[in-house]
mmCIF file of C-alpha atoms in Angstrom:
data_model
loop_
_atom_site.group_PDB
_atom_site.id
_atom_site.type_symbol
_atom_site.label_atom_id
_atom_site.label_comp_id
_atom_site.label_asym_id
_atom_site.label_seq_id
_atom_site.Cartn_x
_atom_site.Cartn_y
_atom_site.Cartn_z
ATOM 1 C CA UNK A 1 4.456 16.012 18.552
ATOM 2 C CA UNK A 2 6.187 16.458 15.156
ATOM 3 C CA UNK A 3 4.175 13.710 13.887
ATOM 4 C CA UNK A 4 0.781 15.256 14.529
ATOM 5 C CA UNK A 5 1.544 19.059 13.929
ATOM 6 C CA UNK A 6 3.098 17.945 10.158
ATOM 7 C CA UNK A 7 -0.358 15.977 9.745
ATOM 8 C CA UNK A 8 -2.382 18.883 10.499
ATOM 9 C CA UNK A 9 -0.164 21.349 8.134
ATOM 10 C CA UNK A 10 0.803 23.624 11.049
ATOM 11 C CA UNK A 11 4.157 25.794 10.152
ATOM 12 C CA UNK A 12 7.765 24.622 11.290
ATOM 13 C CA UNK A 13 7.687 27.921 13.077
ATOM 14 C CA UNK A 14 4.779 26.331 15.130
ATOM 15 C CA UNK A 15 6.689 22.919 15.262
ATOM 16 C CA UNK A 16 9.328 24.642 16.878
ATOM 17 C CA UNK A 17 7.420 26.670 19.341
ATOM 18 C CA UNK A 18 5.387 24.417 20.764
ATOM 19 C CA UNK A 19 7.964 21.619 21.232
ATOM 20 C CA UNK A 20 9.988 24.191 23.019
ATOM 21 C CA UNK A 21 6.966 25.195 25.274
ATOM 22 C CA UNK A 22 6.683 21.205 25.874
ATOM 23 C CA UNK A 23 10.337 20.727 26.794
ATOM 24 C CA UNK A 24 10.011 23.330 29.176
ATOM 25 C CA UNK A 25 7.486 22.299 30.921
ATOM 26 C CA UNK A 26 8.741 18.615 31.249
ATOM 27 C CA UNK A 27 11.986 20.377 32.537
ATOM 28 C CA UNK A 28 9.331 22.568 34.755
ATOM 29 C CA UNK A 29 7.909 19.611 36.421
ATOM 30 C CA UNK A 30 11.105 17.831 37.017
ATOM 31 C CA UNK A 31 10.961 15.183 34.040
ATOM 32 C CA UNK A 32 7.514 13.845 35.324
ATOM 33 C CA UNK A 33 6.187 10.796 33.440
ATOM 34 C CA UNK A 34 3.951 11.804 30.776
ATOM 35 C CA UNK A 35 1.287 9.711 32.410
ATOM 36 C CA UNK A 36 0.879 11.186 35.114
ATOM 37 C CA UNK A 37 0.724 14.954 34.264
ATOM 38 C CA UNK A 38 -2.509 16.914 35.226
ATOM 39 C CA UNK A 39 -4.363 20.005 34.542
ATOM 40 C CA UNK A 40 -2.780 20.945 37.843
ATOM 41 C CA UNK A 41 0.266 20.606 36.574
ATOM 42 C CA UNK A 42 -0.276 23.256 33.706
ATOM 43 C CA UNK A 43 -1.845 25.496 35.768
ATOM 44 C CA UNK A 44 1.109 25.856 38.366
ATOM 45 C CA UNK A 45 3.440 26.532 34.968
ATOM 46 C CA UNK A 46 1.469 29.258 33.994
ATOM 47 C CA UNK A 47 1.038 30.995 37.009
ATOM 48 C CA UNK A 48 5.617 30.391 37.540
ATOM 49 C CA UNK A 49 5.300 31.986 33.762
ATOM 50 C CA UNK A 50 2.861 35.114 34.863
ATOM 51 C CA UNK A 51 4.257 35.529 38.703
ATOM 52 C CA UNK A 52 7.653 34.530 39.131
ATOM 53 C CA UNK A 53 8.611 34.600 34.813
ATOM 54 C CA UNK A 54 6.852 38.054 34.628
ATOM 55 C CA UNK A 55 6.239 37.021 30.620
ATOM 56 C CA UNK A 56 3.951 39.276 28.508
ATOM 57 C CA UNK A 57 0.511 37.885 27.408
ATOM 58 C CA UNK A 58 1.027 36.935 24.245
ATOM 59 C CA UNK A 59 4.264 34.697 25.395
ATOM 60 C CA UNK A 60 1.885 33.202 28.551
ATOM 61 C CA UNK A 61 -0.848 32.702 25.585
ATOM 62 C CA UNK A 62 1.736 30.683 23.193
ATOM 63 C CA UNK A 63 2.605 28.285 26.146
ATOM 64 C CA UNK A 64 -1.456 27.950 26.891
ATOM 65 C CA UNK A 65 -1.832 26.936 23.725
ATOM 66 C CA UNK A 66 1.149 24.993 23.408
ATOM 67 C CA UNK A 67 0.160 23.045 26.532
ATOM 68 C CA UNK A 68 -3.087 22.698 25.552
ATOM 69 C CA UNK A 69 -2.070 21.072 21.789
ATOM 70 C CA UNK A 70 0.319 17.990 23.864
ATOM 71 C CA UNK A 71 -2.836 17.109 26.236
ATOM 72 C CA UNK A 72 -5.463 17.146 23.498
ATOM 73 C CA UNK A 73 -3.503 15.676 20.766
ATOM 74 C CA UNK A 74 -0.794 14.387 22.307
ATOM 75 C CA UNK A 75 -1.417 12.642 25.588
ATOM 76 C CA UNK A 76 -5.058 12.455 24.684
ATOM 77 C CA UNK A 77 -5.961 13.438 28.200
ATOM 78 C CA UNK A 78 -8.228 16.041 30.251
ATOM 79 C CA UNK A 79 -6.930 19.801 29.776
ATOM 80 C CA UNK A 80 -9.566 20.706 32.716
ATOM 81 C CA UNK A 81 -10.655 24.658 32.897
ATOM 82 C CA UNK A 82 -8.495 27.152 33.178
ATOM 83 C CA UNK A 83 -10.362 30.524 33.704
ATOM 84 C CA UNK A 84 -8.303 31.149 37.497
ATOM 85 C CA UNK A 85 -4.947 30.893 36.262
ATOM 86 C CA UNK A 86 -3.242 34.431 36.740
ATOM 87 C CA UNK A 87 -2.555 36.256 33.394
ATOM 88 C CA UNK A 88 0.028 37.807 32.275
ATOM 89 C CA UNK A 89 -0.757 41.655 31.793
ATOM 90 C CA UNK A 90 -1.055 43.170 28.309
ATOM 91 C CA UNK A 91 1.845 45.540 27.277
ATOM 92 C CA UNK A 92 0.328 49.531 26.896
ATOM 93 C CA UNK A 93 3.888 50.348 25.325
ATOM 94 C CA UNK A 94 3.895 51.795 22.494
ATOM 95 C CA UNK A 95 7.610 51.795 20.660
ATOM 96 C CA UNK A 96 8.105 55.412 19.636
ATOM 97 C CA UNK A 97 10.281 56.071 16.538
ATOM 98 C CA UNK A 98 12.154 59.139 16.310
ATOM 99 C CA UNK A 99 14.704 58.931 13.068
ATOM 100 C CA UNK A 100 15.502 55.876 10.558
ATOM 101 C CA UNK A 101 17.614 56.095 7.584
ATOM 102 C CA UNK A 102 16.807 54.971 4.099
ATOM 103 C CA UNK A 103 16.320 52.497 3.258
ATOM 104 C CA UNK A 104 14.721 51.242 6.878
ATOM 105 C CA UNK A 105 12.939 53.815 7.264
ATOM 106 C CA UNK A 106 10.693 52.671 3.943
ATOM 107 C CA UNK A 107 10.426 49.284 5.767
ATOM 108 C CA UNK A 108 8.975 50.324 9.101
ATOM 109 C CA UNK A 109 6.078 52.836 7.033
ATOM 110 C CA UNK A 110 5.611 49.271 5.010
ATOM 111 C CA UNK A 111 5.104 47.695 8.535
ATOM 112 C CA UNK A 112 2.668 50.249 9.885
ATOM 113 C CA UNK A 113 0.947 51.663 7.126
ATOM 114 C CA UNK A 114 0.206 48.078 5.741
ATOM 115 C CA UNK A 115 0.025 46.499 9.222
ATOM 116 C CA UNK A 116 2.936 43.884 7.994
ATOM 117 C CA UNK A 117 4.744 41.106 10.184
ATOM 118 C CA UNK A 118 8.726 41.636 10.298
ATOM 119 C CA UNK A 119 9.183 38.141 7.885
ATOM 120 C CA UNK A 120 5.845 39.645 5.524
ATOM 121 C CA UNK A 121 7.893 42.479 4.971
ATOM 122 C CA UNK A 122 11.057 40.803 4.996
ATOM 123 C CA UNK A 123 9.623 38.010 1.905
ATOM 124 C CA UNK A 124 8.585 41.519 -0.226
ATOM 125 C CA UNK A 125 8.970 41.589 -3.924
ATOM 126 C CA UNK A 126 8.383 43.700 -6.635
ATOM 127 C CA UNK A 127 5.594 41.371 -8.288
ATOM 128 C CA UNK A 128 3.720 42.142 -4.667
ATOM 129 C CA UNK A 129 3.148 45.878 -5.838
ATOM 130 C CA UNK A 130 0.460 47.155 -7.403
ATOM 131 C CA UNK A 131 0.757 50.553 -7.554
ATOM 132 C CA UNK A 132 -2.170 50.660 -10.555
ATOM 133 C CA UNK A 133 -4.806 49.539 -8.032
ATOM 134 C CA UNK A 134 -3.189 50.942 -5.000
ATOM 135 C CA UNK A 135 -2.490 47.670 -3.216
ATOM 136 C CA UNK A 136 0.044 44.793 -1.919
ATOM 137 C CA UNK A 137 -0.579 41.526 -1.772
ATOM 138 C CA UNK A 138 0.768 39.555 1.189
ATOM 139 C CA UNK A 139 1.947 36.032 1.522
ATOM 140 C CA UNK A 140 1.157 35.599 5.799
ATOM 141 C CA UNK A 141 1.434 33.206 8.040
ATOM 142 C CA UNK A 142 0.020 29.262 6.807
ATOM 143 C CA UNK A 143 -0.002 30.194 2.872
ATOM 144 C CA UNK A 144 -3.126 32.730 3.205
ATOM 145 C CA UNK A 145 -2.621 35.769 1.110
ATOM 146 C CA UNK A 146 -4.160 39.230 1.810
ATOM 147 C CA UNK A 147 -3.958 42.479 -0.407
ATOM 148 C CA UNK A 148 -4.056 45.830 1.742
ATOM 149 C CA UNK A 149 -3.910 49.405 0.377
ATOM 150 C CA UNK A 150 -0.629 50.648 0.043
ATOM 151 C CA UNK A 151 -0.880 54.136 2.267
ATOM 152 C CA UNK A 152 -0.497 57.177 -0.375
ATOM 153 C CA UNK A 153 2.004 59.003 1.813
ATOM 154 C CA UNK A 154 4.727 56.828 0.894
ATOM 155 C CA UNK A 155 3.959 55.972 -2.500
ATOM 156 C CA UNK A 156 7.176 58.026 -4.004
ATOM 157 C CA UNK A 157 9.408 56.686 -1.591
ATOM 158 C CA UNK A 158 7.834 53.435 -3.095
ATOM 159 C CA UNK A 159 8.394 54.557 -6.440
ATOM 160 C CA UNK A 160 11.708 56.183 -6.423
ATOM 161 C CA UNK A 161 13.019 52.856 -4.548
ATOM 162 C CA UNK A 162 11.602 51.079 -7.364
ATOM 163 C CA UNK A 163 13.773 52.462 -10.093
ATOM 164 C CA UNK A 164 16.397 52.592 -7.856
ATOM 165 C CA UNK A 165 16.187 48.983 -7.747
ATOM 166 C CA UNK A 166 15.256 48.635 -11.521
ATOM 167 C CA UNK A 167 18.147 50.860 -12.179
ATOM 168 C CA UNK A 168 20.963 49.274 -10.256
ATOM 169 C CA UNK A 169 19.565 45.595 -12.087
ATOM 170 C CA UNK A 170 19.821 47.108 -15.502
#
């Protein structure tokens, strides 16, 4: 599994998912021989995950695709259809912020306003700004960068952290 994910330049983060989606579905079906695991077999998983698990529908979707990576690639066998499996239902919650303190508080407008992941924000720096043009370039997921606009409503916050920052270096 290691093997074929490093050959096709998938993330560790991947890597690490997937082989712990496979390990729990061996553990799932009881240690079953590879060879003789079926589409059946991946189809009662997901439904334990949707039914009994009660996991949200992007967790079901990461062991789908999980699953479906070790049969194609893998154990070069059948994955068979899977449009009657149960699925898990989509979340309609909405987290709802009511206070944050500086300097989190800059973060989480960063993470709406520019539609960030946690680690995009996280991997931030100063070279990423460009508060000329109005925008932030983004190093996501699988090395592919993206520039969004940089919302105007925070822009001095942004600027007043900035020479806090330059500041405190000099």
């Amino acid at each position: 599994l290691a093997a074929e994910i490093k050959t096709r330049h998938y993330s560790r983060k991947t890597l690490k998912a997937y082989a712990d989606w496979s390990r729990k579905f061996q553990s799932f079906l009881r240690h079953k021989p590879p060879i003789d695991l079926s589409s059946t077999d991946v189809k009662e998983y997901l439904t334990y995950l949707a039914v009994k698990c009660k996991v949200s529908a992007s967790t079901q979707n990461q062991a789908f695709n999980a699953l479906l990576f070790l049969f194609r690639h893998i154990l070069k066998k059948d994955f068979g259809d899977h449009k009657d499996i149960p699925r898990a239902k989509k979340s309609s919650y909405i987290p709802v912020v009511k206070h944050l303190e500086y300097p989190y508080d800059l973060a989480v407008k960063l993470l709406y306003g520019c539609g960030l992941r946690l680690f995009e924000c996280v991997k931030l720096r100063v070279k990423n700004f460009n508060f000329d043009a109005g925008i932030l370039t983004v190093h996501g997921k699988g090395s592919k960068d993206r520039t969004v606009p940089i919302p105007q409503t925070i822009m001095p916050e942004l600027t007043a952290q900035f020479e806090a920052i330059k500041k405190l270096h000099d």
